[in-house]
XYZ file of C-alpha atoms in Angstrom:
573
model
C 36.926 -89.618 -36.934
C 37.739 -92.748 -34.914
C 37.801 -90.747 -31.673
C 34.332 -89.209 -32.086
C 32.272 -91.624 -34.159
C 31.155 -95.217 -33.691
C 33.041 -97.830 -35.684
C 29.933 -99.989 -36.198
C 26.942 -97.680 -36.018
C 25.556 -94.225 -36.634
C 26.892 -91.013 -35.220
C 28.705 -89.952 -32.082
C 29.995 -92.450 -29.534
C 28.387 -90.516 -26.668
C 24.945 -90.490 -28.288
C 22.843 -93.640 -28.348
C 19.607 -95.261 -27.268
C 20.138 -97.651 -24.360
C 18.023 -99.635 -21.927
C 18.226 -98.920 -18.182
C 16.006 -100.843 -15.773
C 13.715 -101.864 -18.612
C 13.224 -98.295 -19.914
C 14.814 -96.813 -23.039
C 16.926 -93.678 -22.551
C 19.001 -91.522 -24.881
C 22.520 -90.691 -23.780
C 24.548 -87.511 -24.183
C 23.549 -83.878 -24.479
C 23.919 -83.254 -28.228
C 20.203 -83.689 -29.011
C 16.942 -82.440 -27.432
C 16.052 -85.891 -26.043
C 19.501 -86.341 -24.484
C 19.575 -87.832 -20.961
C 15.808 -88.352 -20.995
C 13.828 -91.390 -19.960
C 11.485 -92.503 -22.761
C 8.751 -94.743 -21.263
C 6.313 -94.180 -24.149
C 8.933 -95.106 -26.727
C 9.703 -98.179 -24.636
C 6.048 -99.212 -24.807
C 5.869 -98.436 -28.545
C 8.908 -100.624 -29.267
C 7.401 -103.507 -27.312
C 3.928 -103.177 -28.849
C 4.728 -102.428 -32.487
C 7.952 -104.373 -32.975
C 7.370 -107.152 -30.449
C 10.693 -106.568 -28.727
C 11.693 -108.138 -25.415
C 13.996 -105.543 -23.891
C 15.229 -108.018 -21.283
C 17.006 -110.066 -23.984
C 19.603 -107.925 -25.758
C 21.799 -109.361 -28.499
C 25.527 -108.665 -28.191
C 27.388 -107.582 -31.334
C 30.939 -108.682 -32.031
C 33.801 -106.570 -30.736
C 35.874 -104.246 -32.865
C 38.248 -106.525 -34.798
C 41.930 -106.543 -33.943
C 44.576 -106.129 -36.649
C 45.069 -109.872 -37.124
C 41.374 -110.361 -37.948
C 41.427 -107.881 -40.848
C 42.299 -109.148 -44.332
C 45.875 -108.541 -45.417
C 46.088 -105.646 -47.910
C 46.494 -106.569 -51.577
C 49.365 -104.291 -52.471
C 52.541 -105.143 -54.305
C 55.956 -103.837 -53.268
C 56.051 -101.631 -56.378
C 52.657 -100.098 -55.646
C 53.592 -99.596 -52.019
C 56.699 -97.689 -53.111
C 54.577 -95.559 -55.462
C 52.255 -94.666 -52.579
C 55.156 -93.770 -50.283
C 56.639 -91.624 -53.054
C 53.436 -89.531 -53.217
C 54.307 -87.976 -49.863
C 50.639 -88.094 -48.844
C 49.654 -89.504 -45.396
C 48.420 -93.097 -45.702
C 47.594 -96.179 -43.639
C 47.282 -99.920 -44.194
C 45.977 -100.552 -40.661
C 42.968 -102.842 -40.573
C 40.649 -100.562 -38.586
C 41.413 -97.568 -40.839
C 40.579 -99.653 -43.914
C 37.496 -101.231 -42.324
C 35.973 -97.879 -41.345
C 36.167 -96.769 -44.988
C 34.830 -100.013 -46.437
C 31.193 -99.175 -45.863
C 28.426 -96.620 -45.619
C 25.174 -97.026 -43.707
C 22.970 -99.500 -45.532
C 21.273 -102.266 -43.559
C 23.820 -104.667 -45.050
C 26.745 -102.467 -43.996
C 25.787 -102.082 -40.351
C 24.532 -105.643 -39.880
C 27.788 -106.954 -41.364
C 29.870 -104.803 -39.013
C 27.971 -106.099 -36.020
C 27.793 -109.764 -37.039
C 30.528 -110.763 -39.498
C 33.011 -109.174 -41.939
C 33.130 -107.750 -45.455
C 34.379 -109.888 -48.334
C 36.559 -107.008 -49.558
C 37.857 -103.835 -47.927
C 40.252 -101.137 -49.202
C 43.935 -102.033 -49.193
C 45.224 -98.596 -48.269
C 43.732 -95.297 -47.063
C 45.209 -92.006 -48.315
C 44.489 -88.578 -46.817
C 45.188 -85.863 -49.421
C 45.279 -82.327 -48.040
C 44.604 -80.388 -51.250
C 43.610 -80.572 -54.917
C 47.235 -81.126 -55.959
C 47.522 -84.225 -53.756
C 44.460 -85.720 -55.432
C 45.929 -85.099 -58.881
C 49.068 -87.014 -57.820
C 47.076 -89.926 -56.366
C 44.805 -90.344 -59.400
C 47.760 -90.113 -61.780
C 49.682 -92.771 -59.818
C 46.646 -95.061 -59.706
C 46.103 -94.691 -63.449
C 49.743 -95.452 -64.295
C 50.090 -98.364 -61.861
C 46.742 -100.136 -62.371
C 45.227 -99.306 -58.985
C 41.622 -98.497 -58.062
C 40.455 -95.302 -56.337
C 37.219 -95.115 -54.335
C 36.531 -91.574 -53.023
C 35.383 -91.453 -49.386
C 33.754 -88.397 -47.820
C 31.589 -88.522 -44.712
C 30.760 -92.215 -45.082
C 26.989 -91.685 -44.773
C 25.993 -93.354 -48.053
C 22.887 -95.548 -47.933
C 23.350 -97.008 -51.433
C 26.459 -99.178 -51.038
C 28.442 -96.510 -52.890
C 31.771 -96.989 -51.061
C 31.652 -100.783 -50.800
C 34.542 -102.484 -52.580
C 33.551 -104.801 -55.453
C 34.114 -108.365 -54.240
C 35.907 -109.518 -57.384
C 38.307 -106.547 -57.620
C 41.843 -107.938 -57.339
C 43.716 -104.692 -58.015
C 44.969 -102.580 -55.120
C 42.049 -100.467 -53.858
C 42.828 -96.994 -52.546
C 40.261 -95.352 -50.282
C 40.816 -91.655 -50.972
C 39.592 -90.001 -47.771
C 38.851 -86.298 -48.337
C 38.434 -85.458 -44.632
C 41.668 -83.440 -44.527
C 40.511 -81.322 -47.486
C 38.162 -79.422 -45.231
C 39.039 -75.758 -45.656
C 37.040 -72.744 -46.779
C 39.407 -71.357 -49.423
C 37.755 -67.978 -49.855
C 34.495 -66.056 -49.404
C 33.229 -63.491 -51.932
C 30.825 -61.250 -50.013
C 30.018 -59.105 -53.045
C 28.903 -61.969 -55.290
C 27.683 -64.105 -52.361
C 29.674 -67.220 -53.210
C 32.112 -69.376 -51.255
C 34.863 -71.747 -52.380
C 35.432 -74.851 -50.239
C 37.402 -78.039 -50.411
C 35.161 -81.033 -50.955
C 35.866 -82.794 -47.668
C 34.307 -80.150 -45.437
C 31.439 -81.548 -43.365
C 28.033 -79.867 -43.526
C 27.769 -78.740 -39.913
C 31.358 -77.446 -39.947
C 30.679 -75.431 -43.089
C 27.560 -73.884 -41.563
C 29.249 -73.150 -38.236
C 32.077 -71.275 -39.947
C 29.700 -69.396 -42.230
C 27.457 -68.371 -39.336
C 30.387 -66.579 -37.687
C 30.586 -64.483 -40.879
C 26.827 -63.863 -40.993
C 26.082 -66.236 -43.893
C 24.549 -69.633 -44.638
C 24.480 -72.117 -47.503
C 21.189 -73.497 -46.195
C 21.781 -77.021 -47.478
C 20.655 -79.318 -44.674
C 20.196 -82.999 -45.552
C 19.282 -85.400 -42.737
C 22.949 -86.458 -42.647
C 24.357 -82.929 -42.565
C 26.140 -83.502 -39.237
C 28.433 -86.069 -40.889
C 28.140 -85.853 -44.701
C 30.598 -83.922 -46.854
C 30.223 -81.256 -49.512
C 31.811 -83.522 -52.123
C 29.342 -86.253 -51.244
C 26.430 -83.838 -51.698
C 27.610 -83.001 -55.215
C 28.436 -86.610 -56.102
C 24.936 -87.812 -55.164
C 22.864 -84.795 -56.311
C 21.751 -84.271 -52.735
C 18.743 -82.410 -51.408
C 18.240 -80.740 -48.042
C 15.315 -80.160 -45.732
C 15.325 -76.419 -46.526
C 15.530 -76.740 -50.307
C 12.395 -74.602 -50.780
C 14.340 -71.512 -49.712
C 17.907 -72.389 -50.618
C 17.573 -74.937 -53.419
C 18.925 -78.422 -54.033
C 22.665 -78.894 -54.465
C 22.422 -78.352 -58.237
C 20.786 -74.974 -57.569
C 23.553 -73.969 -55.157
C 26.469 -75.127 -57.297
C 28.337 -72.423 -59.238
C 31.614 -74.138 -60.085
C 33.232 -77.521 -59.398
C 36.574 -79.218 -59.958
C 36.760 -82.968 -60.545
C 40.031 -84.830 -60.998
C 39.788 -87.615 -63.589
C 42.501 -89.883 -65.061
C 42.362 -87.696 -68.192
C 42.822 -84.437 -66.264
C 40.729 -81.891 -64.345
C 37.155 -81.295 -65.478
C 35.959 -77.748 -64.728
C 34.581 -74.615 -66.379
C 37.036 -71.899 -67.321
C 35.152 -69.106 -65.591
C 32.920 -68.441 -62.604
C 29.631 -66.982 -63.824
C 26.002 -67.513 -62.749
C 25.003 -69.256 -66.001
C 26.397 -70.123 -69.414
C 24.757 -71.124 -72.697
C 27.551 -73.014 -74.409
C 26.383 -76.544 -75.004
C 25.627 -79.155 -72.326
C 26.465 -78.121 -68.781
C 29.348 -80.340 -67.686
C 28.624 -79.544 -64.048
C 25.885 -82.103 -64.536
C 28.467 -84.722 -65.497
C 29.965 -84.188 -62.046
C 26.641 -83.933 -60.200
C 25.389 -87.434 -59.474
C 28.547 -89.138 -60.746
C 28.849 -91.101 -57.464
C 32.618 -91.640 -57.629
C 32.496 -93.372 -61.023
C 34.284 -90.679 -63.033
C 36.663 -88.881 -60.689
C 37.238 -87.121 -57.377
C 35.508 -83.823 -56.596
C 38.089 -81.546 -54.957
C 36.790 -77.958 -54.855
C 33.287 -76.495 -55.010
C 32.001 -72.928 -55.314
C 28.547 -72.510 -53.769
C 26.024 -69.714 -53.412
C 25.605 -68.288 -49.919
C 23.034 -65.984 -48.338
C 22.961 -63.679 -45.335
C 21.611 -65.416 -42.254
C 17.823 -65.059 -42.004
C 16.647 -62.469 -39.534
C 13.951 -64.800 -38.252
C 13.559 -68.557 -37.845
C 10.263 -69.949 -36.629
C 8.811 -73.443 -36.389
C 5.191 -74.445 -36.736
C 2.905 -77.428 -37.215
C -0.560 -78.331 -38.432
C -2.611 -81.382 -37.429
C -4.851 -83.019 -40.048
C -7.585 -85.605 -39.547
C -5.962 -87.911 -42.138
C -3.018 -88.240 -44.534
C -5.005 -87.472 -47.688
C -6.107 -84.098 -46.281
C -2.519 -83.262 -45.472
C -1.328 -84.153 -48.983
C -4.072 -82.027 -50.555
C -2.961 -79.123 -48.372
C 0.656 -79.539 -49.442
C -0.438 -79.678 -53.077
C -2.239 -76.364 -52.695
C 0.781 -74.811 -50.982
C 2.917 -75.927 -53.935
C 0.388 -74.552 -56.426
C 0.507 -71.166 -54.757
C 4.312 -71.382 -54.522
C 4.327 -70.257 -50.935
C 6.341 -73.120 -49.429
C 8.262 -72.230 -46.265
C 11.897 -73.304 -45.893
C 10.730 -76.770 -44.822
C 7.305 -78.394 -45.006
C 6.913 -82.081 -44.186
C 3.948 -84.336 -43.566
C 4.047 -87.424 -41.341
C 1.542 -90.211 -41.875
C -0.300 -91.721 -38.915
C 2.273 -94.453 -38.250
C 5.073 -91.917 -38.123
C 2.952 -89.537 -36.057
C 2.482 -92.227 -33.401
C 6.149 -93.079 -33.520
C 7.110 -89.409 -33.100
C 4.695 -88.957 -30.213
C 6.259 -91.925 -28.443
C 9.620 -90.110 -28.361
C 8.419 -87.736 -25.684
C 8.771 -87.459 -21.932
C 5.323 -85.798 -21.756
C 2.289 -87.788 -20.546
C -0.909 -88.275 -22.491
C -1.780 -89.551 -25.962
C -1.574 -86.136 -27.554
C 1.242 -85.011 -25.211
C 3.038 -82.449 -27.312
C 0.193 -81.816 -29.703
C -1.615 -79.877 -26.968
C 1.463 -77.908 -26.007
C 0.851 -74.191 -26.417
C -2.527 -74.567 -28.157
C -5.600 -72.470 -27.581
C -8.497 -74.261 -25.885
C -10.541 -73.766 -29.034
C -8.147 -75.927 -31.011
C -7.731 -78.565 -28.309
C -11.418 -79.347 -28.426
C -11.317 -79.767 -32.215
C -8.253 -82.008 -32.146
C -9.891 -84.253 -29.570
C -12.492 -84.989 -32.218
C -9.852 -86.433 -34.552
C -9.361 -90.184 -34.788
C -6.030 -91.111 -33.186
C -5.620 -93.903 -35.755
C -5.763 -91.562 -38.760
C -4.409 -88.234 -37.504
C -1.206 -86.877 -39.081
C 1.005 -83.829 -38.603
C 2.652 -81.343 -40.944
C 5.791 -79.704 -39.540
C 6.970 -76.303 -40.757
C 10.089 -74.171 -40.655
C 9.929 -70.520 -41.719
C 13.087 -68.514 -42.416
C 13.501 -64.969 -43.688
C 12.697 -61.370 -42.829
C 10.191 -60.888 -40.014
C 7.412 -59.518 -42.259
C 7.938 -62.237 -44.863
C 7.758 -64.975 -42.219
C 4.595 -63.504 -40.723
C 2.914 -63.268 -44.135
C 3.987 -66.807 -45.047
C 2.767 -68.179 -41.729
C -0.646 -66.562 -42.190
C -0.991 -67.936 -45.701
C 0.081 -71.500 -44.791
C -2.301 -71.716 -41.844
C -5.157 -70.346 -43.965
C -4.529 -73.009 -46.605
C -4.262 -75.661 -43.886
C -7.659 -74.739 -42.446
C -9.307 -75.257 -45.855
C -8.301 -78.915 -45.667
C -9.332 -79.507 -42.075
C -5.963 -78.658 -40.575
C -5.527 -77.121 -37.137
C -2.413 -75.202 -36.014
C -0.536 -77.308 -33.439
C 2.151 -75.001 -32.109
C 5.849 -74.290 -32.511
C 7.030 -77.021 -30.138
C 5.671 -79.786 -32.350
C 7.303 -78.278 -35.398
C 10.688 -77.875 -33.756
C 10.684 -81.349 -32.213
C 9.573 -82.886 -35.499
C 12.403 -81.149 -37.326
C 15.103 -81.937 -34.772
C 14.069 -85.570 -34.269
C 15.125 -86.152 -37.880
C 18.720 -86.171 -36.628
C 17.942 -88.714 -33.896
C 16.025 -91.289 -35.951
C 19.187 -92.791 -37.480
C 20.393 -93.774 -33.996
C 17.353 -95.990 -33.492
C 18.606 -98.617 -35.947
C 21.559 -99.433 -33.685
C 19.184 -100.017 -30.781
C 17.020 -102.187 -33.038
C 19.915 -104.459 -33.947
C 20.474 -105.152 -30.249
C 16.965 -106.639 -30.170
C 16.674 -108.360 -33.576
C 15.055 -105.483 -35.439
C 16.286 -104.366 -38.886
C 15.223 -100.933 -40.099
C 16.017 -98.701 -43.070
C 14.631 -95.791 -45.068
C 14.122 -95.415 -48.818
C 12.744 -92.531 -50.821
C 11.245 -91.527 -54.146
C 9.817 -88.551 -56.009
C 6.386 -88.796 -57.589
C 3.841 -86.611 -59.455
C 1.203 -85.076 -57.199
C -1.667 -87.090 -58.638
C 0.098 -90.368 -57.816
C 1.401 -89.522 -54.332
C -1.405 -90.930 -52.171
C -1.898 -94.043 -54.300
C 1.849 -94.716 -54.369
C 1.982 -94.628 -50.548
C -1.039 -96.894 -50.292
C 0.273 -99.363 -52.877
C 3.771 -99.607 -51.421
C 2.444 -100.130 -47.906
C 0.138 -102.862 -49.220
C 2.975 -104.644 -51.029
C 5.207 -104.546 -47.948
C 2.358 -105.840 -45.798
C 1.694 -108.734 -48.177
C 5.393 -109.648 -48.276
C 5.507 -109.664 -44.482
C 2.483 -111.986 -44.402
C 4.141 -114.400 -46.841
C 7.266 -114.458 -44.689
C 5.311 -114.802 -41.417
C 6.660 -111.485 -40.155
C 4.211 -110.423 -37.474
C 5.880 -107.316 -36.041
C 6.907 -104.572 -38.448
C 6.657 -100.830 -39.068
C 5.896 -99.271 -42.443
C 5.598 -95.488 -42.279
C 5.764 -92.652 -44.789
C 6.183 -88.920 -44.877
C 6.136 -86.255 -47.568
C 9.426 -84.412 -47.147
C 9.724 -81.978 -50.059
C 7.369 -80.304 -52.503
C 7.760 -79.148 -56.103
C 5.469 -77.662 -58.735
C 5.074 -81.042 -60.420
C 5.288 -83.458 -57.508
C 6.667 -84.327 -54.107
C 9.107 -86.575 -52.278
C 7.949 -89.603 -50.290
C 10.245 -91.009 -47.608
C 9.486 -94.507 -46.307
C 10.644 -96.151 -43.092
C 10.482 -99.937 -42.890
C 11.606 -102.067 -39.968
C 10.802 -105.579 -38.830
C 11.478 -108.069 -36.045
C 13.695 -110.812 -37.483
C 13.776 -113.104 -34.420
C 12.493 -116.046 -36.486
C 14.278 -115.194 -39.751
C 17.499 -116.981 -40.763
C 18.860 -114.434 -43.263
C 17.462 -111.083 -42.055
C 19.407 -108.820 -44.438
C 18.492 -110.910 -47.479
C 14.855 -110.865 -46.400
C 14.957 -107.100 -45.866
C 16.481 -106.574 -49.310
C 13.874 -108.865 -50.849
C 11.051 -106.836 -49.310
C 12.602 -103.501 -50.281
C 13.087 -104.743 -53.855
C 9.374 -105.536 -54.061
C 8.617 -102.098 -52.612
C 10.906 -100.432 -55.160
C 9.243 -102.322 -58.026
C 5.892 -101.044 -56.795
C 7.236 -97.492 -56.457
C 8.234 -97.520 -60.116
C 4.978 -99.178 -61.170
C 3.086 -96.476 -59.247
C 4.871 -93.644 -61.048
C 7.782 -92.935 -58.702
C 11.511 -92.527 -59.338
C 14.291 -94.885 -58.247
C 15.658 -92.085 -56.054
C 15.151 -88.404 -55.320
C 18.352 -87.655 -53.379
C 20.016 -90.821 -52.063
C 21.429 -91.728 -55.462
C 21.813 -95.068 -57.226
C 24.961 -96.650 -55.802
C 24.967 -100.418 -56.101
C 21.644 -101.271 -54.522
C 19.476 -99.462 -57.103
C 21.530 -99.944 -60.258
C 19.257 -102.735 -61.565
C 16.574 -100.072 -62.165
C 18.908 -97.478 -63.681
C 18.790 -98.642 -67.340
C 14.996 -98.632 -67.297
C 15.071 -95.093 -65.935
C 17.329 -93.485 -68.545
C 16.781 -95.772 -71.615
C 19.304 -97.839 -73.576
C 20.777 -94.799 -75.296
C 21.191 -93.137 -71.896
C 23.187 -96.140 -70.677
C 25.390 -95.945 -73.776
C 25.972 -92.228 -73.181
C 27.012 -92.827 -69.567
C 29.340 -95.650 -70.626
C 30.862 -93.423 -73.315
C 31.494 -90.701 -70.726
C 33.097 -93.239 -68.415
C 35.259 -94.594 -71.249
C 36.430 -91.119 -72.227
C 37.269 -89.874 -68.715
C 38.429 -93.154 -67.158
C 39.479 -95.608 -69.902
C 41.382 -97.919 -67.517
C 38.553 -97.990 -64.987
C 40.522 -96.478 -62.117
C 37.224 -95.482 -60.478
C 35.889 -99.034 -60.407
C 33.453 -98.572 -57.526
C 30.670 -100.218 -59.518
C 28.069 -97.556 -58.783
C 25.219 -96.736 -61.189
C 26.376 -99.462 -63.620
C 28.638 -102.447 -62.974
C 32.359 -101.672 -63.124
C 33.207 -103.698 -66.211
C 33.172 -101.422 -69.235
């Protein structure tokens, strides 16, 4: 992990936005914009966020061992850990890299200061049996276990509670990364929980199969993390959310292993305890093995896009697509702010650069009549048999035309889909120039979707006015559709050059936005989870009796609070 990935930012060390001769470039060859000069993005950054690219801010260097806090571990506990015969480390950098996820607070802290509390020891189990030994030792010797997968959490889930004085073990599942078996007849696969999304898909593709679960973080996030946070992927319309893909799961708790006694497609025998594991966020135990559904690789994959004159027209189109239940593998709608942002990440000249790529002259003339300050784009991904894809394409474009939409080519769709993986890298560039940026999401009924977007944008704008924040971005996109509603994904970033406590200010603004989301009919989360940063809204979401039920489950499975991560509800029982 340390060799490939940044210690204080997102993603691969060889992939980053950087400034050369006043122009932003993207390094490396892993992504479509790799090694390209981005003059339009440069101009966008200067205009929208008020950045002076000639004045970069230097982050602190990677800390040396002496700068890391000394591990809180007694001689007796150290001996217990050695006796486990599981690889471990008390090195500062190993502990630091597992002390955080990817919230604004996490990354800003890495670049500017240090965490109040980090794990005391990192353990690397290699199998289910190792995890059983670790959890048992922690339970008997009054230690804390915080499971660590891919480290991509944006909820503060792996942060150590500041007031925890017991020895904290970071249980890193990265060495539990094997496919244990594949059942081609029943189309299921059994994997260890530490396998990373892109590794799982790469191995499956060589066998002619796919899971199809593709969250934005799929390059770095782990299978266990998907289950623990009730994750969703960009292709959920075809393959389902993680709860739809899950057949069987093992979770090690201090009371023993929680799992079903058979592998069947469905059981009617009381509450489904898979749903105790799903969304448990490291509070109840460690997920070790997962059986998932798989499918043969689709015979055809095709991208597409539709341009709409305004966001409301695009939402109405998506609503109709959902009504007719003809959603392609992925269907996402960018608002105007995100459309402009996406268009800036191009090496192609002209306002509508890529939008005109591959279009018929008939359509180009119509698009030129759209207002550049209201236009938005829907990106599409079709997967399946050739005839099915062709029929689905025809139907989607017919529905789009009823709402003023115009087909905008495959290139736009593919770039829009692939740029999802690049966006996270932009935050690191922003921090070099006093810009903080983060995303947050919600699910909402269809009839509240447009008003929720409008209301949240208004609230954020008013907060920025109060705080004299002149340069900021507030953008939204609809990322997933359901019968009863959709998912809204917000991006907010601002220039904090004149702000003393930028993270506190960001969190203050996001809290106001979250309050408005709930007031406007949205959920506290669709797929990111609760963690620590959204737990204040959790009781209001599930009711007082729901809180009592969760606490009772925690008390039964983990009476000594071994899994004291403090997610969902505060650690104290």
